[in-house]
mmCIF file of C-alpha atoms in Angstrom:
data_model
loop_
_atom_site.group_PDB
_atom_site.id
_atom_site.type_symbol
_atom_site.label_atom_id
_atom_site.label_comp_id
_atom_site.label_asym_id
_atom_site.label_seq_id
_atom_site.Cartn_x
_atom_site.Cartn_y
_atom_site.Cartn_z
ATOM 1 C CA UNK A 1198 22.431 21.535 -23.892
ATOM 2 C CA UNK A 1199 23.547 20.275 -20.481
ATOM 3 C CA UNK A 1200 20.903 18.580 -18.310
ATOM 4 C CA UNK A 1201 21.098 20.146 -14.841
ATOM 5 C CA UNK A 1202 18.414 17.985 -13.294
ATOM 6 C CA UNK A 1203 19.348 16.242 -10.048
ATOM 7 C CA UNK A 1204 19.830 12.482 -10.597
ATOM 8 C CA UNK A 1205 17.005 10.375 -9.183
ATOM 9 C CA UNK A 1206 19.409 7.883 -7.529
ATOM 10 C CA UNK A 1207 23.049 8.543 -6.722
ATOM 11 C CA UNK A 1208 25.379 6.148 -8.542
ATOM 12 C CA UNK A 1209 26.838 4.563 -5.395
ATOM 13 C CA UNK A 1210 23.309 3.708 -4.233
ATOM 14 C CA UNK A 1211 22.067 2.145 -7.490
ATOM 15 C CA UNK A 1212 22.453 -1.521 -6.401
ATOM 16 C CA UNK A 1213 20.771 -0.985 -2.994
ATOM 17 C CA UNK A 1214 17.947 0.849 -4.799
ATOM 18 C CA UNK A 1215 17.392 -2.061 -7.206
ATOM 19 C CA UNK A 1216 17.415 -4.643 -4.393
ATOM 20 C CA UNK A 1217 15.044 -2.696 -2.170
ATOM 21 C CA UNK A 1218 12.716 -1.949 -5.097
ATOM 22 C CA UNK A 1219 12.257 -5.705 -5.652
ATOM 23 C CA UNK A 1220 10.570 -5.842 -2.249
ATOM 24 C CA UNK A 1221 7.823 -3.480 -3.401
ATOM 25 C CA UNK A 1222 6.644 -6.087 -5.910
ATOM 26 C CA UNK A 1223 6.414 -8.719 -3.176
ATOM 27 C CA UNK A 1224 4.202 -6.790 -0.823
ATOM 28 C CA UNK A 1225 2.085 -5.432 -3.680
ATOM 29 C CA UNK A 1226 1.342 -9.051 -4.589
ATOM 30 C CA UNK A 1227 0.437 -9.881 -0.983
ATOM 31 C CA UNK A 1228 -1.960 -6.948 -0.655
ATOM 32 C CA UNK A 1229 -3.744 -7.503 -3.958
ATOM 33 C CA UNK A 1230 -4.481 -11.166 -3.236
ATOM 34 C CA UNK A 1231 -6.694 -9.987 -0.366
ATOM 35 C CA UNK A 1232 -9.107 -8.278 -2.740
ATOM 36 C CA UNK A 1233 -9.800 -11.594 -4.479
ATOM 37 C CA UNK A 1234 -9.944 -13.583 -1.230
ATOM 38 C CA UNK A 1235 -12.602 -11.176 0.049
ATOM 39 C CA UNK A 1236 -15.105 -12.138 -2.647
ATOM 40 C CA UNK A 1237 -14.015 -15.798 -2.733
ATOM 41 C CA UNK A 1238 -14.730 -16.348 0.967
ATOM 42 C CA UNK A 1239 -18.097 -14.569 0.701
ATOM 43 C CA UNK A 1240 -19.159 -17.145 -1.877
ATOM 44 C CA UNK A 1241 -17.350 -20.247 -0.635
ATOM 45 C CA UNK A 1242 -18.257 -19.772 3.044
ATOM 46 C CA UNK A 1243 -21.544 -17.869 2.567
ATOM 47 C CA UNK A 1244 -20.547 -14.964 4.818
ATOM 48 C CA UNK A 1245 -21.527 -11.275 4.807
ATOM 49 C CA UNK A 1246 -19.413 -8.407 3.501
ATOM 50 C CA UNK A 1247 -18.667 -7.296 7.066
ATOM 51 C CA UNK A 1248 -17.513 -10.831 7.986
ATOM 52 C CA UNK A 1249 -15.335 -11.139 4.895
ATOM 53 C CA UNK A 1250 -13.762 -7.769 5.725
ATOM 54 C CA UNK A 1251 -12.007 -9.591 8.596
ATOM 55 C CA UNK A 1252 -9.489 -10.667 5.938
ATOM 56 C CA UNK A 1253 -8.285 -7.085 5.567
ATOM 57 C CA UNK A 1254 -8.844 -6.338 9.253
ATOM 58 C CA UNK A 1255 -6.593 -9.176 10.418
ATOM 59 C CA UNK A 1256 -3.743 -8.481 8.030
ATOM 60 C CA UNK A 1257 -3.716 -4.741 8.597
ATOM 61 C CA UNK A 1258 -3.922 -5.208 12.360
ATOM 62 C CA UNK A 1259 -0.478 -6.756 11.913
ATOM 63 C CA UNK A 1260 0.690 -3.321 10.762
ATOM 64 C CA UNK A 1261 -0.828 -1.566 13.749
ATOM 65 C CA UNK A 1262 0.539 -4.064 16.280
ATOM 66 C CA UNK A 1263 4.007 -4.443 14.770
ATOM 67 C CA UNK A 1264 4.810 -0.946 13.432
ATOM 68 C CA UNK A 1265 6.453 0.430 16.574
ATOM 69 C CA UNK A 1266 8.379 -2.785 17.389
ATOM 70 C CA UNK A 1267 9.579 -2.818 13.772
ATOM 71 C CA UNK A 1268 10.806 0.757 14.093
ATOM 72 C CA UNK A 1269 12.687 -0.056 17.299
ATOM 73 C CA UNK A 1270 14.202 -3.179 15.704
ATOM 74 C CA UNK A 1271 15.377 -1.259 12.634
ATOM 75 C CA UNK A 1272 16.812 1.596 14.718
ATOM 76 C CA UNK A 1273 18.889 -0.929 16.681
ATOM 77 C CA UNK A 1274 19.881 -3.461 14.022
ATOM 78 C CA UNK A 1275 19.633 -1.489 10.777
ATOM 79 C CA UNK A 1276 17.688 -1.631 7.520
ATOM 80 C CA UNK A 1277 19.085 -4.931 6.176
ATOM 81 C CA UNK A 1278 18.230 -7.033 9.239
ATOM 82 C CA UNK A 1279 14.800 -5.419 9.330
ATOM 83 C CA UNK A 1280 14.227 -6.494 5.706
ATOM 84 C CA UNK A 1281 15.425 -10.068 6.346
ATOM 85 C CA UNK A 1282 13.272 -10.501 9.451
ATOM 86 C CA UNK A 1283 10.260 -9.136 7.579
ATOM 87 C CA UNK A 1284 10.820 -11.533 4.685
ATOM 88 C CA UNK A 1285 11.056 -14.493 7.084
ATOM 89 C CA UNK A 1286 7.722 -13.596 8.705
ATOM 90 C CA UNK A 1287 6.154 -13.045 5.276
ATOM 91 C CA UNK A 1288 7.382 -16.416 3.997
ATOM 92 C CA UNK A 1289 6.320 -18.365 7.098
ATOM 93 C CA UNK A 1290 2.881 -16.726 7.099
ATOM 94 C CA UNK A 1291 2.387 -17.659 3.445
ATOM 95 C CA UNK A 1292 3.299 -21.308 4.084
ATOM 96 C CA UNK A 1293 0.814 -21.419 6.987
ATOM 97 C CA UNK A 1294 -1.923 -21.379 4.331
ATOM 98 C CA UNK A 1295 -1.090 -25.043 3.640
ATOM 99 C CA UNK A 1296 -2.278 -26.346 7.047
ATOM 100 C CA UNK A 1297 -5.081 -23.771 6.921
ATOM 101 C CA UNK A 1298 -6.321 -25.329 3.670
ATOM 102 C CA UNK A 1299 -6.128 -28.811 5.202
ATOM 103 C CA UNK A 1300 -8.171 -27.697 8.218
ATOM 104 C CA UNK A 1301 -10.570 -25.693 6.008
ATOM 105 C CA UNK A 1302 -10.550 -23.127 8.812
ATOM 106 C CA UNK A 1303 -11.303 -19.437 8.217
ATOM 107 C CA UNK A 1304 -9.608 -18.586 11.535
ATOM 108 C CA UNK A 1305 -6.431 -20.427 10.468
ATOM 109 C CA UNK A 1306 -6.331 -18.337 7.295
ATOM 110 C CA UNK A 1307 -6.777 -15.185 9.383
ATOM 111 C CA UNK A 1308 -3.842 -16.132 11.633
ATOM 112 C CA UNK A 1309 -1.636 -16.715 8.580
ATOM 113 C CA UNK A 1310 -2.628 -13.306 7.212
ATOM 114 C CA UNK A 1311 -1.771 -11.698 10.543
ATOM 115 C CA UNK A 1312 1.748 -13.194 10.411
ATOM 116 C CA UNK A 1313 2.134 -11.939 6.819
ATOM 117 C CA UNK A 1314 0.963 -8.488 7.913
ATOM 118 C CA UNK A 1315 3.609 -8.425 10.659
ATOM 119 C CA UNK A 1316 6.271 -9.333 8.093
ATOM 120 C CA UNK A 1317 5.123 -6.678 5.641
ATOM 121 C CA UNK A 1318 5.298 -4.102 8.425
ATOM 122 C CA UNK A 1319 9.021 -4.768 8.851
ATOM 123 C CA UNK A 1320 9.568 -4.613 5.090
ATOM 124 C CA UNK A 1321 7.719 -1.353 4.568
ATOM 125 C CA UNK A 1322 9.075 0.321 7.703
ATOM 126 C CA UNK A 1323 12.589 -0.351 6.395
ATOM 127 C CA UNK A 1324 12.162 0.042 2.624
ATOM 128 C CA UNK A 1325 10.051 3.214 2.341
ATOM 129 C CA UNK A 1326 12.318 5.584 4.298
ATOM 130 C CA UNK A 1327 15.452 3.889 2.955
ATOM 131 C CA UNK A 1328 14.467 4.687 -0.634
ATOM 132 C CA UNK A 1329 13.881 8.350 0.237
ATOM 133 C CA UNK A 1330 17.484 8.574 1.494
ATOM 134 C CA UNK A 1331 19.209 7.077 -1.576
ATOM 135 C CA UNK A 1332 19.644 10.442 -3.248
ATOM 136 C CA UNK A 1333 18.871 14.128 -2.990
ATOM 137 C CA UNK A 1334 16.008 15.342 -0.780
ATOM 138 C CA UNK A 1335 14.496 17.182 -3.747
ATOM 139 C CA UNK A 1336 13.895 13.906 -5.610
ATOM 140 C CA UNK A 1337 12.791 11.807 -2.599
ATOM 141 C CA UNK A 1338 9.074 11.747 -3.527
ATOM 142 C CA UNK A 1339 9.832 10.952 -7.177
ATOM 143 C CA UNK A 1340 12.272 8.199 -6.188
ATOM 144 C CA UNK A 1341 9.796 6.573 -3.798
ATOM 145 C CA UNK A 1342 7.064 6.764 -6.442
ATOM 146 C CA UNK A 1343 9.330 4.958 -8.906
ATOM 147 C CA UNK A 1344 10.053 2.183 -6.396
ATOM 148 C CA UNK A 1345 6.379 1.986 -5.457
ATOM 149 C CA UNK A 1346 5.517 1.543 -9.141
ATOM 150 C CA UNK A 1347 6.755 -2.034 -8.844
ATOM 151 C CA UNK A 1348 4.261 -2.448 -6.033
ATOM 152 C CA UNK A 1349 1.714 -1.830 -8.779
ATOM 153 C CA UNK A 1350 3.221 -4.609 -10.912
ATOM 154 C CA UNK A 1351 2.656 -7.020 -8.022
ATOM 155 C CA UNK A 1352 -0.865 -5.693 -7.600
ATOM 156 C CA UNK A 1353 -1.634 -6.514 -11.244
ATOM 157 C CA UNK A 1354 -0.242 -10.041 -11.117
ATOM 158 C CA UNK A 1355 -1.998 -11.104 -7.909
ATOM 159 C CA UNK A 1356 -5.705 -10.659 -8.783
ATOM 160 C CA UNK A 1357 -5.356 -12.112 -12.274
ATOM 161 C CA UNK A 1358 -3.505 -15.235 -11.103
ATOM 162 C CA UNK A 1359 -5.569 -15.871 -7.982
ATOM 163 C CA UNK A 1360 -8.829 -14.832 -9.655
ATOM 164 C CA UNK A 1361 -8.350 -17.444 -12.368
ATOM 165 C CA UNK A 1362 -7.535 -20.054 -9.709
ATOM 166 C CA UNK A 1363 -10.388 -19.287 -7.322
ATOM 167 C CA UNK A 1364 -13.272 -18.276 -9.600
ATOM 168 C CA UNK A 1365 -14.618 -20.741 -12.122
ATOM 169 C CA UNK A 1366 -15.955 -19.478 -15.430
ATOM 170 C CA UNK A 1367 -18.724 -22.114 -15.460
ATOM 171 C CA UNK A 1368 -22.228 -20.780 -14.682
ATOM 172 C CA UNK A 1369 -22.884 -23.663 -12.283
ATOM 173 C CA UNK A 1370 -19.675 -23.198 -10.292
ATOM 174 C CA UNK A 1371 -19.605 -19.537 -9.354
ATOM 175 C CA UNK A 1372 -18.765 -20.127 -5.699
ATOM 176 C CA UNK A 1373 -15.617 -22.006 -6.708
ATOM 177 C CA UNK A 1374 -13.632 -24.464 -4.720
ATOM 178 C CA UNK A 1375 -10.128 -23.355 -5.678
ATOM 179 C CA UNK A 1376 -7.087 -24.185 -3.611
ATOM 180 C CA UNK A 1377 -6.389 -20.985 -1.645
ATOM 181 C CA UNK A 1378 -3.093 -22.392 -0.336
ATOM 182 C CA UNK A 1379 -1.513 -22.780 -3.785
ATOM 183 C CA UNK A 1380 -0.739 -19.119 -4.621
ATOM 184 C CA UNK A 1381 0.395 -18.471 -1.050
ATOM 185 C CA UNK A 1382 2.662 -21.533 -0.941
ATOM 186 C CA UNK A 1383 4.372 -20.439 -4.179
ATOM 187 C CA UNK A 1384 4.702 -16.906 -2.858
ATOM 188 C CA UNK A 1385 6.187 -18.183 0.417
ATOM 189 C CA UNK A 1386 8.935 -20.118 -1.364
ATOM 190 C CA UNK A 1387 9.878 -17.089 -3.498
ATOM 191 C CA UNK A 1388 9.961 -14.803 -0.460
ATOM 192 C CA UNK A 1389 12.255 -17.124 1.496
ATOM 193 C CA UNK A 1390 14.645 -17.259 -1.486
ATOM 194 C CA UNK A 1391 14.731 -13.448 -1.545
ATOM 195 C CA UNK A 1392 15.447 -13.471 2.211
ATOM 196 C CA UNK A 1393 18.466 -15.694 1.544
ATOM 197 C CA UNK A 1394 19.727 -13.164 -1.029
ATOM 198 C CA UNK A 1395 19.445 -10.270 1.421
ATOM 199 C CA UNK A 1396 21.360 -12.267 4.019
ATOM 200 C CA UNK A 1397 24.391 -12.119 1.704
ATOM 201 C CA UNK A 1398 24.304 -8.460 0.680
ATOM 202 C CA UNK A 1399 25.278 -5.310 2.555
ATOM 203 C CA UNK A 1400 23.137 -2.199 2.538
ATOM 204 C CA UNK A 1401 24.732 1.128 3.512
ATOM 205 C CA UNK A 1402 23.241 2.667 6.664
ATOM 206 C CA UNK A 1403 22.366 6.373 6.640
ATOM 207 C CA UNK A 1404 23.588 8.545 9.515
ATOM 208 C CA UNK A 1405 22.001 11.838 10.614
ATOM 209 C CA UNK A 1406 23.102 14.534 12.998
ATOM 210 C CA UNK A 1407 20.537 15.469 15.679
ATOM 211 C CA UNK A 1408 18.372 18.497 14.857
ATOM 212 C CA UNK A 1409 18.588 21.290 17.448
ATOM 213 C CA UNK A 1410 16.554 24.447 18.045
ATOM 214 C CA UNK A 1411 17.854 27.968 18.724
ATOM 215 C CA UNK A 1412 18.559 27.087 22.356
ATOM 216 C CA UNK A 1413 20.639 24.047 21.444
ATOM 217 C CA UNK A 1414 18.051 21.481 22.533
ATOM 218 C CA UNK A 1415 17.240 18.545 20.279
ATOM 219 C CA UNK A 1416 13.967 18.915 18.383
ATOM 220 C CA UNK A 1417 11.577 16.051 19.072
ATOM 221 C CA UNK A 1418 9.572 14.209 16.436
ATOM 222 C CA UNK A 1419 6.202 15.444 17.687
ATOM 223 C CA UNK A 1420 7.317 19.063 17.365
ATOM 224 C CA UNK A 1421 6.977 18.637 13.579
ATOM 225 C CA UNK A 1422 3.299 19.513 13.025
ATOM 226 C CA UNK A 1423 3.356 18.748 9.315
ATOM 227 C CA UNK A 1424 4.519 15.220 10.148
ATOM 228 C CA UNK A 1425 1.438 14.793 12.351
ATOM 229 C CA UNK A 1426 -0.815 16.122 9.562
ATOM 230 C CA UNK A 1427 0.921 13.776 7.129
ATOM 231 C CA UNK A 1428 0.231 10.856 9.456
ATOM 232 C CA UNK A 1429 -3.484 11.731 9.485
ATOM 233 C CA UNK A 1430 -3.544 12.160 5.697
ATOM 234 C CA UNK A 1431 -1.830 8.814 5.164
ATOM 235 C CA UNK A 1432 -4.391 7.087 7.398
ATOM 236 C CA UNK A 1433 -7.220 8.756 5.455
ATOM 237 C CA UNK A 1434 -5.687 7.605 2.166
ATOM 238 C CA UNK A 1435 -5.354 4.014 3.396
ATOM 239 C CA UNK A 1436 -9.003 4.001 4.474
ATOM 240 C CA UNK A 1437 -10.058 5.179 1.018
ATOM 241 C CA UNK A 1438 -7.772 2.977 -1.083
ATOM 242 C CA UNK A 1439 -8.220 -0.278 0.811
ATOM 243 C CA UNK A 1440 -12.002 0.182 1.063
ATOM 244 C CA UNK A 1441 -12.335 0.473 -2.707
ATOM 245 C CA UNK A 1442 -9.991 -2.442 -3.409
ATOM 246 C CA UNK A 1443 -11.847 -4.635 -0.908
ATOM 247 C CA UNK A 1444 -15.233 -4.127 -2.538
ATOM 248 C CA UNK A 1445 -14.325 -3.498 -6.182
ATOM 249 C CA UNK A 1446 -15.533 -6.963 -7.213
ATOM 250 C CA UNK A 1447 -18.692 -6.652 -5.095
ATOM 251 C CA UNK A 1448 -19.507 -3.285 -6.635
ATOM 252 C CA UNK A 1449 -19.165 -4.226 -10.298
ATOM 253 C CA UNK A 1450 -20.935 -7.587 -9.787
ATOM 254 C CA UNK A 1451 -23.872 -6.043 -7.920
ATOM 255 C CA UNK A 1452 -24.226 -3.436 -10.679
ATOM 256 C CA UNK A 1453 -24.711 -6.401 -13.065
ATOM 257 C CA UNK A 1454 -21.740 -5.312 -15.159
ATOM 258 C CA UNK A 1455 -19.790 -8.587 -15.009
ATOM 259 C CA UNK A 1456 -19.189 -11.889 -13.228
ATOM 260 C CA UNK A 1457 -16.697 -12.278 -10.326
ATOM 261 C CA UNK A 1458 -14.041 -13.963 -12.480
ATOM 262 C CA UNK A 1459 -14.219 -11.191 -15.090
ATOM 263 C CA UNK A 1460 -14.222 -8.562 -12.345
ATOM 264 C CA UNK A 1461 -10.954 -9.991 -10.964
ATOM 265 C CA UNK A 1462 -9.382 -9.594 -14.430
ATOM 266 C CA UNK A 1463 -10.673 -6.016 -14.760
ATOM 267 C CA UNK A 1464 -9.361 -5.224 -11.281
ATOM 268 C CA UNK A 1465 -5.919 -6.439 -12.376
ATOM 269 C CA UNK A 1466 -5.577 -4.919 -15.826
ATOM 270 C CA UNK A 1467 -8.017 -2.041 -15.477
ATOM 271 C CA UNK A 1468 -7.847 -0.605 -11.971
ATOM 272 C CA UNK A 1469 -4.465 -1.829 -10.769
ATOM 273 C CA UNK A 1470 -2.962 -1.478 -14.244
ATOM 274 C CA UNK A 1471 -3.869 2.215 -14.239
ATOM 275 C CA UNK A 1472 -2.535 2.399 -10.688
ATOM 276 C CA UNK A 1473 0.864 1.102 -11.803
ATOM 277 C CA UNK A 1474 0.994 3.358 -14.868
ATOM 278 C CA UNK A 1475 -0.031 6.302 -12.690
ATOM 279 C CA UNK A 1476 2.962 5.744 -10.421
ATOM 280 C CA UNK A 1477 5.445 5.487 -13.269
ATOM 281 C CA UNK A 1478 4.060 8.632 -14.904
ATOM 282 C CA UNK A 1479 3.784 10.388 -11.548
ATOM 283 C CA UNK A 1480 7.442 9.666 -10.771
ATOM 284 C CA UNK A 1481 8.442 11.156 -14.143
ATOM 285 C CA UNK A 1482 6.250 14.246 -13.694
ATOM 286 C CA UNK A 1483 7.544 14.904 -10.178
ATOM 287 C CA UNK A 1484 11.062 15.276 -11.534
ATOM 288 C CA UNK A 1485 9.677 18.423 -13.179
ATOM 289 C CA UNK A 1486 6.736 19.469 -10.961
ATOM 290 C CA UNK A 1487 6.672 19.962 -7.201
ATOM 291 C CA UNK A 1488 5.402 16.910 -5.333
ATOM 292 C CA UNK A 1489 2.978 19.072 -3.321
ATOM 293 C CA UNK A 1490 1.312 20.354 -6.498
ATOM 294 C CA UNK A 1491 1.030 16.856 -7.935
ATOM 295 C CA UNK A 1492 -0.504 15.522 -4.729
ATOM 296 C CA UNK A 1493 -3.145 18.239 -4.530
ATOM 297 C CA UNK A 1494 -4.170 17.829 -8.181
ATOM 298 C CA UNK A 1495 -4.494 14.057 -7.860
ATOM 299 C CA UNK A 1496 -6.449 14.351 -4.606
ATOM 300 C CA UNK A 1497 -8.965 16.654 -6.296
ATOM 301 C CA UNK A 1498 -9.206 14.054 -9.078
ATOM 302 C CA UNK A 1499 -10.070 11.250 -6.622
ATOM 303 C CA UNK A 1500 -12.710 13.374 -4.899
ATOM 304 C CA UNK A 1501 -14.280 14.052 -8.308
ATOM 305 C CA UNK A 1502 -14.241 10.417 -9.465
ATOM 306 C CA UNK A 1503 -15.666 9.129 -6.166
ATOM 307 C CA UNK A 1504 -18.409 11.764 -6.389
ATOM 308 C CA UNK A 1505 -19.403 10.333 -9.792
ATOM 309 C CA UNK A 1506 -19.673 6.861 -8.269
ATOM 310 C CA UNK A 1507 -21.951 8.206 -5.529
ATOM 311 C CA UNK A 1508 -24.159 9.780 -8.220
ATOM 312 C CA UNK A 1509 -24.721 6.243 -9.611
ATOM 313 C CA UNK A 1510 -24.230 7.382 -13.191
ATOM 314 C CA UNK A 1511 -24.103 3.927 -14.807
ATOM 315 C CA UNK A 1512 -21.077 3.153 -16.943
ATOM 316 C CA UNK A 1513 -19.789 6.688 -16.325
ATOM 317 C CA UNK A 1514 -19.420 5.658 -12.683
ATOM 318 C CA UNK A 1515 -17.479 2.577 -13.760
ATOM 319 C CA UNK A 1516 -15.071 4.699 -15.805
ATOM 320 C CA UNK A 1517 -14.713 7.044 -12.833
ATOM 321 C CA UNK A 1518 -13.888 4.053 -10.619
ATOM 322 C CA UNK A 1519 -11.042 3.051 -12.950
ATOM 323 C CA UNK A 1520 -9.756 6.613 -13.338
ATOM 324 C CA UNK A 1521 -9.641 6.927 -9.564
ATOM 325 C CA UNK A 1522 -6.881 4.306 -9.515
ATOM 326 C CA UNK A 1523 -4.703 6.495 -11.728
ATOM 327 C CA UNK A 1524 -5.289 9.578 -9.583
ATOM 328 C CA UNK A 1525 -4.595 7.841 -6.259
ATOM 329 C CA UNK A 1526 -1.442 6.080 -7.472
ATOM 330 C CA UNK A 1527 1.062 8.663 -6.266
ATOM 331 C CA UNK A 1528 -0.615 9.401 -2.924
ATOM 332 C CA UNK A 1529 0.994 6.933 -0.516
ATOM 333 C CA UNK A 1530 4.649 7.432 -1.554
ATOM 334 C CA UNK A 1531 4.211 11.191 -1.939
ATOM 335 C CA UNK A 1532 2.549 11.710 1.453
ATOM 336 C CA UNK A 1533 5.126 9.367 3.006
ATOM 337 C CA UNK A 1534 8.093 11.250 1.521
ATOM 338 C CA UNK A 1535 6.680 14.688 2.376
ATOM 339 C CA UNK A 1536 5.972 13.571 5.945
ATOM 340 C CA UNK A 1537 9.607 12.479 6.437
ATOM 341 C CA UNK A 1538 11.041 15.674 4.984
ATOM 342 C CA UNK A 1539 13.494 17.327 7.344
ATOM 343 C CA UNK A 1540 13.143 14.766 10.151
ATOM 344 C CA UNK A 1541 16.829 13.711 10.110
ATOM 345 C CA UNK A 1542 17.640 11.156 12.794
ATOM 346 C CA UNK A 1543 13.927 10.828 13.593
ATOM 347 C CA UNK A 1544 13.348 9.267 10.147
ATOM 348 C CA UNK A 1545 13.270 5.621 11.283
ATOM 349 C CA UNK A 1546 11.007 6.364 14.249
ATOM 350 C CA UNK A 1547 8.718 8.508 12.078
ATOM 351 C CA UNK A 1548 8.544 5.740 9.491
ATOM 352 C CA UNK A 1549 7.306 3.278 12.128
ATOM 353 C CA UNK A 1550 4.465 5.644 13.046
ATOM 354 C CA UNK A 1551 3.599 6.207 9.386
ATOM 355 C CA UNK A 1552 3.487 2.442 8.914
ATOM 356 C CA UNK A 1553 0.694 2.285 11.492
ATOM 357 C CA UNK A 1554 -1.507 4.012 8.885
ATOM 358 C CA UNK A 1555 -2.445 0.731 7.138
ATOM 359 C CA UNK A 1556 -4.731 0.201 10.135
ATOM 360 C CA UNK A 1557 -6.997 2.039 7.703
ATOM 361 C CA UNK A 1558 -7.332 -1.438 6.204
ATOM 362 C CA UNK A 1559 -9.175 -2.336 9.404
ATOM 363 C CA UNK A 1560 -11.321 0.777 9.617
ATOM 364 C CA UNK A 1561 -12.203 1.302 5.940
ATOM 365 C CA UNK A 1562 -13.499 -2.139 4.897
ATOM 366 C CA UNK A 1563 -15.494 -2.509 8.120
ATOM 367 C CA UNK A 1564 -17.137 0.885 7.642
ATOM 368 C CA UNK A 1565 -17.750 0.335 3.938
ATOM 369 C CA UNK A 1566 -19.042 -3.196 4.522
ATOM 370 C CA UNK A 1567 -21.402 -1.958 7.238
ATOM 371 C CA UNK A 1568 -22.796 0.822 5.034
ATOM 372 C CA UNK A 1569 -23.129 -1.590 2.084
ATOM 373 C CA UNK A 1570 -25.021 -4.178 4.162
ATOM 374 C CA UNK A 1571 -27.264 -1.467 5.658
ATOM 375 C CA UNK A 1572 -27.995 0.402 2.419
ATOM 376 C CA UNK A 1573 -26.220 -0.235 -0.887
ATOM 377 C CA UNK A 1574 -22.777 -0.725 -2.377
ATOM 378 C CA UNK A 1575 -23.059 2.643 -4.120
ATOM 379 C CA UNK A 1576 -23.817 4.545 -0.910
ATOM 380 C CA UNK A 1577 -20.847 2.843 0.771
ATOM 381 C CA UNK A 1578 -18.489 4.890 -1.422
ATOM 382 C CA UNK A 1579 -19.058 7.812 0.958
ATOM 383 C CA UNK A 1580 -16.323 6.203 3.087
ATOM 384 C CA UNK A 1581 -13.494 6.550 0.524
ATOM 385 C CA UNK A 1582 -14.862 9.952 -0.545
ATOM 386 C CA UNK A 1583 -14.235 11.322 2.955
ATOM 387 C CA UNK A 1584 -10.726 9.822 3.016
ATOM 388 C CA UNK A 1585 -9.783 11.465 -0.288
ATOM 389 C CA UNK A 1586 -11.201 14.786 0.932
ATOM 390 C CA UNK A 1587 -8.753 14.748 3.872
ATOM 391 C CA UNK A 1588 -5.857 14.087 1.472
ATOM 392 C CA UNK A 1589 -6.996 17.020 -0.686
ATOM 393 C CA UNK A 1590 -6.874 19.350 2.333
ATOM 394 C CA UNK A 1591 -3.385 18.073 3.233
ATOM 395 C CA UNK A 1592 -2.220 18.582 -0.361
ATOM 396 C CA UNK A 1593 -3.575 22.129 -0.358
ATOM 397 C CA UNK A 1594 -1.806 22.982 2.936
ATOM 398 C CA UNK A 1595 1.506 21.512 1.705
ATOM 399 C CA UNK A 1596 1.173 23.348 -1.614
ATOM 400 C CA UNK A 1597 0.598 26.676 0.200
ATOM 401 C CA UNK A 1598 3.619 26.015 2.419
ATOM 402 C CA UNK A 1599 5.925 25.126 -0.474
ATOM 403 C CA UNK A 1600 4.894 28.257 -2.360
ATOM 404 C CA UNK A 1601 5.542 30.523 0.650
#
């Protein structure tokens, strides 16, 4: 029987897809290291949860500050130069951890993270929309989910490697005195090598005709209301996801379930492992099921699992926390792809606005840290619960529209 399914990636775009997908691993690694640094600096520097949240705040402010300039740069110079420039910023920011370690300065580390955040903004602003265009529109969400799955591989590797380096297993050395610069220095060297590779390859640029209305006038980006709703939903998702990642170790440690070092391992293989598997499975399912339906179902799942955490149901809450990673896995790439649908030549500009959504990494951890310091770590999960609820509403609206 002949398989009439649309291919996920067109044959002529296979090499560009593989090269761009490698970038997803690199920024997944960079993001996941933050979740270990958060707890490490709380212990090593004796600072509060709100203070340690500046780690996420500083890096994700790089997204907010650099998203629009990145979009303008990519519109003028193309996807490849945007990727190379992003990799250079990422590599330099990583190597700045070496002088930061020598100075033992929290502010120096924050500056390095800001530079990395600026670099990641260029990478994601270029790579996310580019992947959606390397094939048919019908498979855009599935294709981006597949590429984003390798983001999950990076997310698994980062906490386990850095957790073992920064947290000692000895009862008398819980604060740890690990060398924070070491994982970043290694990462910086790898990133600069990848930048050199991209300098020597050519990526095809996608061209779009301007979209016009019935009167012949070009349709502007902000006339697309579902894009605006998608932008809000993506921000809500980032608030929820980054908040949970930032305080995963705090939560399980304060519940007396495990020590910080063990929590870093569970975060890698448990939470982020399920996250990666969820993306691979989600990409496969969305070749057979509408992306809108998948998004709504998963959003309902995250609302349910976060509700169980708020109920403080013991180990059932812990299982719900892990399951939440599987449910949320497809959200970012699916919302991103749906938001870009039908935007044509506005795609690059729209991508730069969507890449401002990681400012949720500023809002979420600060809110969750404030609630945790004022009440409890359990109560603080009201912050991600509200974010997932917004995504569920967006999924429902998109599902209704696709069925019409």
